[in-house]
mmCIF file with all atom_site columns, C-alpha atoms in Angstrom:
data_model
loop_
_atom_site.group_PDB
_atom_site.id
_atom_site.type_symbol
_atom_site.label_atom_id
_atom_site.label_alt_id
_atom_site.label_comp_id
_atom_site.label_asym_id
_atom_site.label_entity_id
_atom_site.label_seq_id
_atom_site.pdbx_PDB_ins_code
_atom_site.Cartn_x
_atom_site.Cartn_y
_atom_site.Cartn_z
_atom_site.occupancy
_atom_site.B_iso_or_equiv
_atom_site.pdbx_formal_charge
_atom_site.auth_seq_id
_atom_site.auth_comp_id
_atom_site.auth_asym_id
_atom_site.auth_atom_id
_atom_site.pdbx_PDB_model_num
ATOM 1   C CA . MET A 1 1   ? 15.823 -11.689 56.575 1.00 72.00 ? 1   MET A CA 1
ATOM 2   C CA . SER A 1 2   ? 13.074 -12.861 53.655 1.00 80.00 ? 2   SER A CA 1
ATOM 3   C CA . GLU A 1 3   ? 13.330 -11.625 50.277 1.00 85.00 ? 3   GLU A CA 1
ATOM 4   C CA . PRO A 1 4   ? 10.137 -9.478  50.449 1.00 84.00 ? 4   PRO A CA 1
ATOM 5   C CA . LYS A 1 5   ? 11.433 -7.695  53.382 1.00 84.00 ? 5   LYS A CA 1
ATOM 6   C CA . LYS A 1 6   ? 14.716 -6.986  51.873 1.00 84.00 ? 6   LYS A CA 1
ATOM 7   C CA . ARG A 1 7   ? 12.759 -5.539  48.733 1.00 86.00 ? 7   ARG A CA 1
ATOM 8   C CA . ARG A 1 8   ? 10.764 -3.447  51.153 1.00 86.00 ? 8   ARG A CA 1
ATOM 9   C CA . SER A 1 9   ? 13.723 -2.063  52.868 1.00 86.00 ? 9   SER A CA 1
ATOM 10  C CA . LEU A 1 10  ? 15.371 -1.481  49.788 1.00 86.00 ? 10  LEU A CA 1
ATOM 11  C CA . LEU A 1 11  ? 12.462 0.489   48.280 1.00 86.00 ? 11  LEU A CA 1
ATOM 12  C CA . GLY A 1 12  ? 12.116 2.483   51.565 1.00 86.00 ? 12  GLY A CA 1
ATOM 13  C CA . LEU A 1 13  ? 15.715 3.526   51.355 1.00 85.00 ? 13  LEU A CA 1
ATOM 14  C CA . ILE A 1 14  ? 15.230 4.360   47.645 1.00 88.00 ? 14  ILE A CA 1
ATOM 15  C CA . PHE A 1 15  ? 12.107 6.538   48.402 1.00 85.00 ? 15  PHE A CA 1
ATOM 16  C CA . ALA A 1 16  ? 13.789 8.184   51.658 1.00 83.00 ? 16  ALA A CA 1
ATOM 17  C CA . SER A 1 17  ? 16.893 9.249   49.560 1.00 83.00 ? 17  SER A CA 1
ATOM 18  C CA . ILE A 1 18  ? 14.768 10.645  46.867 1.00 84.00 ? 18  ILE A CA 1
ATOM 19  C CA . GLY A 1 19  ? 12.650 12.281  49.476 1.00 77.00 ? 19  GLY A CA 1
ATOM 20  C CA . MET A 1 20  ? 15.759 14.005  50.885 1.00 78.00 ? 20  MET A CA 1
ATOM 21  C CA . PHE A 1 21  ? 17.008 15.176  47.434 1.00 74.00 ? 21  PHE A CA 1
ATOM 22  C CA . GLY A 1 22  ? 13.621 16.834  46.728 1.00 72.00 ? 22  GLY A CA 1
ATOM 23  C CA . PHE A 1 23  ? 13.541 18.275  50.131 1.00 70.00 ? 23  PHE A CA 1
ATOM 24  C CA . ALA A 1 24  ? 17.091 19.717  49.509 1.00 72.00 ? 24  ALA A CA 1
ATOM 25  C CA . PHE A 1 25  ? 16.390 20.900  46.071 1.00 62.00 ? 25  PHE A CA 1
ATOM 26  C CA . ALA A 1 26  ? 13.176 22.722  47.321 1.00 66.00 ? 26  ALA A CA 1
ATOM 27  C CA . LEU A 1 27  ? 14.916 24.212  50.359 1.00 62.00 ? 27  LEU A CA 1
ATOM 28  C CA . VAL A 1 28  ? 16.260 27.338  48.452 1.00 59.00 ? 28  VAL A CA 1
ATOM 29  C CA . PRO A 1 29  ? 12.872 28.417  46.716 1.00 65.00 ? 29  PRO A CA 1
ATOM 30  C CA . LEU A 1 30  ? 11.111 27.601  50.156 1.00 60.00 ? 30  LEU A CA 1
ATOM 31  C CA . TYR A 1 31  ? 13.644 29.700  52.257 1.00 57.00 ? 31  TYR A CA 1
ATOM 32  C CA . ASP A 1 32  ? 13.169 32.645  49.757 1.00 56.00 ? 32  ASP A CA 1
ATOM 33  C CA . VAL A 1 33  ? 9.204  32.472  50.180 1.00 57.00 ? 33  VAL A CA 1
ATOM 34  C CA . PHE A 1 34  ? 9.871  32.297  54.068 1.00 54.00 ? 34  PHE A CA 1
ATOM 35  C CA . CYS A 1 35  ? 12.272 35.303  53.903 1.00 52.00 ? 35  CYS A CA 1
ATOM 36  C CA . ASP A 1 36  ? 9.739  37.344  51.578 1.00 54.00 ? 36  ASP A CA 1
ATOM 37  C CA . ILE A 1 37  ? 6.800  36.682  53.785 1.00 49.00 ? 37  ILE A CA 1
ATOM 38  C CA . THR A 1 38  ? 8.626  37.665  57.110 1.00 47.00 ? 38  THR A CA 1
ATOM 39  C CA . GLY A 1 39  ? 10.748 40.305  55.566 1.00 49.00 ? 39  GLY A CA 1
ATOM 40  C CA . ILE A 1 40  ? 14.010 39.160  56.941 1.00 48.00 ? 40  ILE A CA 1
ATOM 41  C CA . ASN A 1 41  ? 15.974 38.428  53.861 1.00 49.00 ? 41  ASN A CA 1
ATOM 42  C CA . GLY A 1 42  ? 17.884 41.826  53.516 1.00 50.00 ? 42  GLY A CA 1
ATOM 43  C CA . LYS A 1 43  ? 17.812 41.339  49.585 1.00 54.00 ? 43  LYS A CA 1
ATOM 44  C CA . THR A 1 44  ? 17.494 44.927  47.798 1.00 57.00 ? 44  THR A CA 1
ATOM 45  C CA . ALA A 1 45  ? 15.552 45.241  44.394 1.00 51.00 ? 45  ALA A CA 1
ATOM 46  C CA . SER A 1 46  ? 17.926 44.140  41.639 1.00 51.00 ? 46  SER A CA 1
ATOM 47  C CA . THR A 1 47  ? 16.762 46.682  39.093 1.00 49.00 ? 47  THR A CA 1
ATOM 48  C CA . PRO A 1 48  ? 16.920 50.487  39.176 1.00 51.00 ? 48  PRO A CA 1
ATOM 49  C CA . THR A 1 49  ? 13.952 52.627  40.662 1.00 58.00 ? 49  THR A CA 1
ATOM 50  C CA . GLU A 1 50  ? 13.039 56.268  39.984 1.00 59.00 ? 50  GLU A CA 1
ATOM 51  C CA . THR A 1 51  ? 13.637 59.185  42.285 1.00 64.00 ? 51  THR A CA 1
ATOM 52  C CA . SER A 1 52  ? 11.542 59.775  45.277 1.00 62.00 ? 52  SER A CA 1
ATOM 53  C CA . GLU A 1 53  ? 8.804  62.349  44.808 1.00 75.00 ? 53  GLU A CA 1
ATOM 54  C CA . ARG A 1 54  ? 8.853  63.340  48.519 1.00 85.00 ? 54  ARG A CA 1
ATOM 55  C CA . ILE A 1 55  ? 11.369 64.022  51.143 1.00 89.00 ? 55  ILE A CA 1
ATOM 56  C CA . ASP A 1 56  ? 10.662 63.655  55.147 1.00 91.00 ? 56  ASP A CA 1
ATOM 57  C CA . THR A 1 57  ? 12.612 66.497  56.574 1.00 92.00 ? 57  THR A CA 1
ATOM 58  C CA . SER A 1 58  ? 11.232 65.822  59.886 1.00 94.00 ? 58  SER A CA 1
ATOM 59  C CA . ARG A 1 59  ? 13.565 62.836  60.673 1.00 95.00 ? 59  ARG A CA 1
ATOM 60  C CA . GLU A 1 60  ? 17.082 61.580  59.771 1.00 96.00 ? 60  GLU A CA 1
ATOM 61  C CA . VAL A 1 61  ? 18.553 57.903  59.116 1.00 96.00 ? 61  VAL A CA 1
ATOM 62  C CA . THR A 1 62  ? 21.906 56.821  59.382 1.00 97.00 ? 62  THR A CA 1
ATOM 63  C CA . VAL A 1 63  ? 23.193 54.718  56.556 1.00 96.00 ? 63  VAL A CA 1
ATOM 64  C CA . GLU A 1 64  ? 26.372 52.742  56.953 1.00 97.00 ? 64  GLU A CA 1
ATOM 65  C CA . PHE A 1 65  ? 28.333 51.091  54.076 1.00 96.00 ? 65  PHE A CA 1
ATOM 66  C CA . VAL A 1 66  ? 30.265 47.817  54.332 1.00 95.00 ? 66  VAL A CA 1
ATOM 67  C CA . ALA A 1 67  ? 32.230 46.036  51.646 1.00 95.00 ? 67  ALA A CA 1
ATOM 68  C CA . TYR A 1 68  ? 33.170 42.369  52.127 1.00 94.00 ? 68  TYR A CA 1
ATOM 69  C CA . ILE A 1 69  ? 35.168 40.369  49.516 1.00 93.00 ? 69  ILE A CA 1
ATOM 70  C CA . ASN A 1 70  ? 34.643 36.728  48.893 1.00 90.00 ? 70  ASN A CA 1
ATOM 71  C CA . PRO A 1 71  ? 37.497 34.242  49.827 1.00 91.00 ? 71  PRO A CA 1
ATOM 72  C CA . GLY A 1 72  ? 39.733 33.803  46.912 1.00 86.00 ? 72  GLY A CA 1
ATOM 73  C CA . VAL A 1 73  ? 38.915 37.106  44.998 1.00 91.00 ? 73  VAL A CA 1
ATOM 74  C CA . ARG A 1 74  ? 41.915 39.178  44.655 1.00 93.00 ? 74  ARG A CA 1
ATOM 75  C CA . TRP A 1 75  ? 40.408 42.557  44.782 1.00 94.00 ? 75  TRP A CA 1
ATOM 76  C CA . GLN A 1 76  ? 40.536 45.528  47.117 1.00 95.00 ? 76  GLN A CA 1
ATOM 77  C CA . PHE A 1 77  ? 37.041 46.808  47.748 1.00 95.00 ? 77  PHE A CA 1
ATOM 78  C CA . THR A 1 78  ? 35.966 49.411  50.187 1.00 96.00 ? 78  THR A CA 1
ATOM 79  C CA . PRO A 1 79  ? 33.206 52.349  50.472 1.00 97.00 ? 79  PRO A CA 1
ATOM 80  C CA . GLN A 1 80  ? 34.731 55.814  50.195 1.00 97.00 ? 80  GLN A CA 1
ATOM 81  C CA . VAL A 1 81  ? 32.427 56.925  53.460 1.00 96.00 ? 81  VAL A CA 1
ATOM 82  C CA . LYS A 1 82  ? 31.563 54.478  56.115 1.00 96.00 ? 82  LYS A CA 1
ATOM 83  C CA . GLN A 1 83  ? 28.374 56.242  56.930 1.00 96.00 ? 83  GLN A CA 1
ATOM 84  C CA . ILE A 1 84  ? 25.965 59.294  56.132 1.00 97.00 ? 84  ILE A CA 1
ATOM 85  C CA . THR A 1 85  ? 23.103 60.809  57.664 1.00 97.00 ? 85  THR A CA 1
ATOM 86  C CA . VAL A 1 86  ? 19.964 61.223  55.245 1.00 96.00 ? 86  VAL A CA 1
ATOM 87  C CA . HIS A 1 87  ? 16.330 62.359  55.031 1.00 96.00 ? 87  HIS A CA 1
ATOM 88  C CA . PRO A 1 88  ? 14.067 59.868  53.931 1.00 95.00 ? 88  PRO A CA 1
ATOM 89  C CA . GLY A 1 89  ? 13.391 60.368  50.270 1.00 93.00 ? 89  GLY A CA 1
ATOM 90  C CA . GLU A 1 90  ? 16.479 62.280  49.745 1.00 94.00 ? 90  GLU A CA 1
ATOM 91  C CA . THR A 1 91  ? 18.716 61.141  46.765 1.00 93.00 ? 91  THR A CA 1
ATOM 92  C CA . LYS A 1 92  ? 22.295 60.396  47.717 1.00 95.00 ? 92  LYS A CA 1
ATOM 93  C CA . ILE A 1 93  ? 25.417 59.507  45.901 1.00 95.00 ? 93  ILE A CA 1
ATOM 94  C CA . ILE A 1 94  ? 28.394 57.644  47.306 1.00 96.00 ? 94  ILE A CA 1
ATOM 95  C CA . LYS A 1 95  ? 31.150 55.568  45.608 1.00 96.00 ? 95  LYS A CA 1
ATOM 96  C CA . TYR A 1 96  ? 32.977 52.571  46.273 1.00 96.00 ? 96  TYR A CA 1
ATOM 97  C CA . ASP A 1 97  ? 36.778 52.102  45.472 1.00 96.00 ? 97  ASP A CA 1
ATOM 98  C CA . ALA A 1 98  ? 37.721 48.716  43.538 1.00 95.00 ? 98  ALA A CA 1
ATOM 99  C CA . LYS A 1 99  ? 41.230 47.509  42.500 1.00 96.00 ? 99  LYS A CA 1
ATOM 100 C CA . ASN A 1 100 ? 41.895 44.239  40.578 1.00 95.00 ? 100 ASN A CA 1
ATOM 101 C CA . LEU A 1 101 ? 45.009 42.929  42.295 1.00 95.00 ? 101 LEU A CA 1
ATOM 102 C CA . ASN A 1 102 ? 45.430 40.305  39.615 1.00 92.00 ? 102 ASN A CA 1
ATOM 103 C CA . LYS A 1 103 ? 47.801 40.580  36.907 1.00 92.00 ? 103 LYS A CA 1
ATOM 104 C CA . VAL A 1 104 ? 45.149 39.696  34.392 1.00 93.00 ? 104 VAL A CA 1
ATOM 105 C CA . ALA A 1 105 ? 41.668 40.775  33.856 1.00 93.00 ? 105 ALA A CA 1
ATOM 106 C CA . THR A 1 106 ? 38.922 39.497  35.930 1.00 92.00 ? 106 THR A CA 1
ATOM 107 C CA . ILE A 1 107 ? 35.268 40.321  36.382 1.00 93.00 ? 107 ILE A CA 1
ATOM 108 C CA . GLY A 1 108 ? 33.626 41.171  39.624 1.00 93.00 ? 108 GLY A CA 1
ATOM 109 C CA . GLN A 1 109 ? 30.019 41.174  40.685 1.00 93.00 ? 109 GLN A CA 1
ATOM 110 C CA . ALA A 1 110 ? 28.822 42.970  44.087 1.00 93.00 ? 110 ALA A CA 1
ATOM 111 C CA . VAL A 1 111 ? 25.737 41.344  45.835 1.00 91.00 ? 111 VAL A CA 1
ATOM 112 C CA . PRO A 1 112 ? 23.876 43.776  48.208 1.00 92.00 ? 112 PRO A CA 1
ATOM 113 C CA . SER A 1 113 ? 22.130 43.217  51.496 1.00 91.00 ? 113 SER A CA 1
ATOM 114 C CA . VAL A 1 114 ? 20.493 45.381  53.896 1.00 92.00 ? 114 VAL A CA 1
ATOM 115 C CA . THR A 1 115 ? 20.289 44.929  57.825 1.00 91.00 ? 115 THR A CA 1
ATOM 116 C CA . PRO A 1 116 ? 17.829 44.839  59.079 1.00 92.00 ? 116 PRO A CA 1
ATOM 117 C CA . GLY A 1 117 ? 16.235 42.881  56.671 1.00 88.00 ? 117 GLY A CA 1
ATOM 118 C CA . VAL A 1 118 ? 12.770 44.601  56.888 1.00 89.00 ? 118 VAL A CA 1
ATOM 119 C CA . ALA A 1 119 ? 14.547 47.721  55.809 1.00 90.00 ? 119 ALA A CA 1
ATOM 120 C CA . ALA A 1 120 ? 15.556 46.088  52.478 1.00 89.00 ? 120 ALA A CA 1
ATOM 121 C CA . LYS A 1 121 ? 12.363 46.903  50.898 1.00 89.00 ? 121 LYS A CA 1
ATOM 122 C CA . TYR A 1 122 ? 12.748 50.749  51.620 1.00 92.00 ? 122 TYR A CA 1
ATOM 123 C CA . PHE A 1 123 ? 16.351 51.045  50.392 1.00 92.00 ? 123 PHE A CA 1
ATOM 124 C CA . ASN A 1 124 ? 15.888 52.332  46.741 1.00 91.00 ? 124 ASN A CA 1
ATOM 125 C CA . LYS A 1 125 ? 18.919 52.164  44.276 1.00 92.00 ? 125 LYS A CA 1
ATOM 126 C CA . ILE A 1 126 ? 18.595 54.471  41.228 1.00 89.00 ? 126 ILE A CA 1
ATOM 127 C CA . GLU A 1 127 ? 22.042 53.706  39.827 1.00 91.00 ? 127 GLU A CA 1
ATOM 128 C CA . CYS A 1 128 ? 24.178 50.723  41.384 1.00 90.00 ? 128 CYS A CA 1
ATOM 129 C CA . PHE A 1 129 ? 27.277 49.196  40.271 1.00 90.00 ? 129 PHE A CA 1
ATOM 130 C CA . CYS A 1 130 ? 25.724 45.970  41.541 1.00 89.00 ? 130 CYS A CA 1
ATOM 131 C CA . PHE A 1 131 ? 23.188 45.865  38.582 1.00 89.00 ? 131 PHE A CA 1
ATOM 132 C CA . ASN A 1 132 ? 26.209 44.838  36.313 1.00 90.00 ? 132 ASN A CA 1
ATOM 133 C CA . HIS A 1 133 ? 29.524 43.009  36.305 1.00 93.00 ? 133 HIS A CA 1
ATOM 134 C CA . GLN A 1 134 ? 32.491 45.076  36.719 1.00 92.00 ? 134 GLN A CA 1
ATOM 135 C CA . PRO A 1 135 ? 35.323 43.950  34.497 1.00 94.00 ? 135 PRO A CA 1
ATOM 136 C CA . LEU A 1 136 ? 38.868 45.377  35.347 1.00 93.00 ? 136 LEU A CA 1
ATOM 137 C CA . GLU A 1 137 ? 42.127 44.773  33.916 1.00 94.00 ? 137 GLU A CA 1
ATOM 138 C CA . GLY A 1 138 ? 45.036 43.478  36.062 1.00 93.00 ? 138 GLY A CA 1
ATOM 139 C CA . GLY A 1 139 ? 45.994 46.179  38.538 1.00 94.00 ? 139 GLY A CA 1
ATOM 140 C CA . GLU A 1 140 ? 43.135 48.508  37.432 1.00 95.00 ? 140 GLU A CA 1
ATOM 141 C CA . ASN A 1 141 ? 41.276 50.706  39.713 1.00 95.00 ? 141 ASN A CA 1
ATOM 142 C CA . ALA A 1 142 ? 37.877 51.855  39.540 1.00 95.00 ? 142 ALA A CA 1
ATOM 143 C CA . GLU A 1 143 ? 35.255 54.308  41.326 1.00 96.00 ? 143 GLU A CA 1
ATOM 144 C CA . LEU A 1 144 ? 31.971 52.405  41.558 1.00 95.00 ? 144 LEU A CA 1
ATOM 145 C CA . PRO A 1 145 ? 28.931 54.895  41.997 1.00 95.00 ? 145 PRO A CA 1
ATOM 146 C CA . LEU A 1 146 ? 25.727 54.034  44.177 1.00 94.00 ? 146 LEU A CA 1
ATOM 147 C CA . VAL A 1 147 ? 22.722 56.650  43.730 1.00 93.00 ? 147 VAL A CA 1
ATOM 148 C CA . PHE A 1 148 ? 20.001 55.694  46.245 1.00 94.00 ? 148 PHE A CA 1
ATOM 149 C CA . TYR A 1 149 ? 17.438 57.129  48.557 1.00 93.00 ? 149 TYR A CA 1
ATOM 150 C CA . ILE A 1 150 ? 15.528 55.726  51.487 1.00 94.00 ? 150 ILE A CA 1
ATOM 151 C CA . ASP A 1 151 ? 11.785 55.342  51.304 1.00 93.00 ? 151 ASP A CA 1
ATOM 152 C CA . PRO A 1 152 ? 10.084 57.869  53.511 1.00 94.00 ? 152 PRO A CA 1
ATOM 153 C CA . ASP A 1 153 ? 7.676  54.939  54.492 1.00 93.00 ? 153 ASP A CA 1
ATOM 154 C CA . LEU A 1 154 ? 10.453 53.353  56.538 1.00 94.00 ? 154 LEU A CA 1
ATOM 155 C CA . PRO A 1 155 ? 9.242  52.333  59.959 1.00 94.00 ? 155 PRO A CA 1
ATOM 156 C CA . LYS A 1 156 ? 9.840  55.002  62.403 1.00 94.00 ? 156 LYS A CA 1
ATOM 157 C CA . GLU A 1 157 ? 11.625 52.538  64.801 1.00 95.00 ? 157 GLU A CA 1
ATOM 158 C CA . ILE A 1 158 ? 14.368 52.053  62.130 1.00 94.00 ? 158 ILE A CA 1
ATOM 159 C CA . GLU A 1 159 ? 17.209 54.767  62.574 1.00 96.00 ? 159 GLU A CA 1
ATOM 160 C CA . THR A 1 160 ? 20.099 52.919  61.339 1.00 96.00 ? 160 THR A CA 1
ATOM 161 C CA . LEU A 1 161 ? 20.496 50.593  58.308 1.00 94.00 ? 161 LEU A CA 1
ATOM 162 C CA . THR A 1 162 ? 23.575 49.007  57.177 1.00 95.00 ? 162 THR A CA 1
ATOM 163 C CA . LEU A 1 163 ? 24.173 48.244  53.270 1.00 94.00 ? 163 LEU A CA 1
ATOM 164 C CA . ALA A 1 164 ? 26.652 45.371  52.817 1.00 94.00 ? 164 ALA A CA 1
ATOM 165 C CA . TYR A 1 165 ? 28.301 44.309  49.360 1.00 93.00 ? 165 TYR A CA 1
ATOM 166 C CA . THR A 1 166 ? 29.886 40.905  49.042 1.00 93.00 ? 166 THR A CA 1
ATOM 167 C CA . LEU A 1 167 ? 32.236 40.861  45.864 1.00 93.00 ? 167 LEU A CA 1
ATOM 168 C CA . PHE A 1 168 ? 32.536 37.908  44.027 1.00 92.00 ? 168 PHE A CA 1
ATOM 169 C CA . ASN A 1 169 ? 34.617 37.036  41.231 1.00 89.00 ? 169 ASN A CA 1
ATOM 170 C CA . VAL A 1 170 ? 32.440 36.078  38.153 1.00 87.00 ? 170 VAL A CA 1
ATOM 171 C CA . ALA A 1 171 ? 35.312 34.717  36.142 1.00 68.00 ? 171 ALA A CA 1
ATOM 172 C CA . MET A 1 172 ? 38.336 32.514  37.519 1.00 49.00 ? 172 MET A CA 1
ATOM 173 C CA . ASP A 1 173 ? 41.519 34.451  38.775 1.00 41.00 ? 173 ASP A CA 1
ATOM 174 C CA . ASN A 1 174 ? 43.653 32.739  35.791 1.00 42.00 ? 174 ASN A CA 1
ATOM 175 C CA . PRO A 1 175 ? 41.188 33.218  32.817 1.00 43.00 ? 175 PRO A CA 1
ATOM 176 C CA . THR A 1 176 ? 41.537 31.445  29.699 1.00 43.00 ? 176 THR A CA 1
ATOM 177 C CA . ALA A 1 177 ? 41.740 33.009  26.380 1.00 38.00 ? 177 ALA A CA 1
ATOM 178 C CA . GLU A 1 178 ? 37.920 32.354  26.049 1.00 40.00 ? 178 GLU A CA 1
ATOM 179 C CA . GLN A 1 179 ? 37.416 34.369  29.200 1.00 39.00 ? 179 GLN A CA 1
ATOM 180 C CA . HIS A 1 180 ? 39.807 36.889  28.034 1.00 42.00 ? 180 HIS A CA 1
ATOM 181 C CA . SER A 1 181 ? 37.744 37.692  25.139 1.00 40.00 ? 181 SER A CA 1
ATOM 182 C CA . GLU A 1 182 ? 34.746 37.616  27.378 1.00 41.00 ? 182 GLU A CA 1
ATOM 183 C CA . VAL A 1 183 ? 36.317 40.383  29.407 1.00 42.00 ? 183 VAL A CA 1
ATOM 184 C CA . ASP A 1 184 ? 36.939 42.250  26.320 1.00 42.00 ? 184 ASP A CA 1
ATOM 185 C CA . ASN A 1 185 ? 33.432 41.947  24.786 1.00 40.00 ? 185 ASN A CA 1
ATOM 186 C CA . VAL A 1 186 ? 32.135 43.367  28.355 1.00 38.00 ? 186 VAL A CA 1
ATOM 187 C CA . LYS A 1 187 ? 34.265 46.119  28.116 1.00 39.00 ? 187 LYS A CA 1
ATOM 188 C CA . ALA A 1 188 ? 33.421 47.024  24.384 1.00 37.00 ? 188 ALA A CA 1
ATOM 189 C CA . LEU A 1 189 ? 29.554 47.375  25.592 1.00 36.00 ? 189 LEU A CA 1
#
């Protein structure tokens, strides 16, 4: 193969590699935009909302609660109730139980999602443990409250929705001295 052909092939490979890297880098924001447009992402708001001004007593919605623990996280994490029935607009309080099974302090973070995804924008959290990190000492238990309501504008065809939390470990299972002080600083707040 001649030198110009080799150079063109090399440049083509370099540009193809850069293009693939750029596409992979842009994939997450593109996916988020796609999910926002189609309403299938299941993400709930990450900030508190106010209570509802109206309650639709003419209908009921079943809300199911699920908890998952990311692999490698040594915690117990479960909802105190598996499901409840609510009137849209009605404020409800439920709690999740958490226990750090480690011998040292760790910090957990719960990330919510709603199924069906289109219902996520109608699930309003007034107060949620998912808004903050949850530091627990080794062996410590905690009740984690969730105060929420379902927006009365929830489409009529949605009669059941599921709120799932996945618990992640924000710090390593065996924190260093620096991470211990970070846990202590968070607890002091």
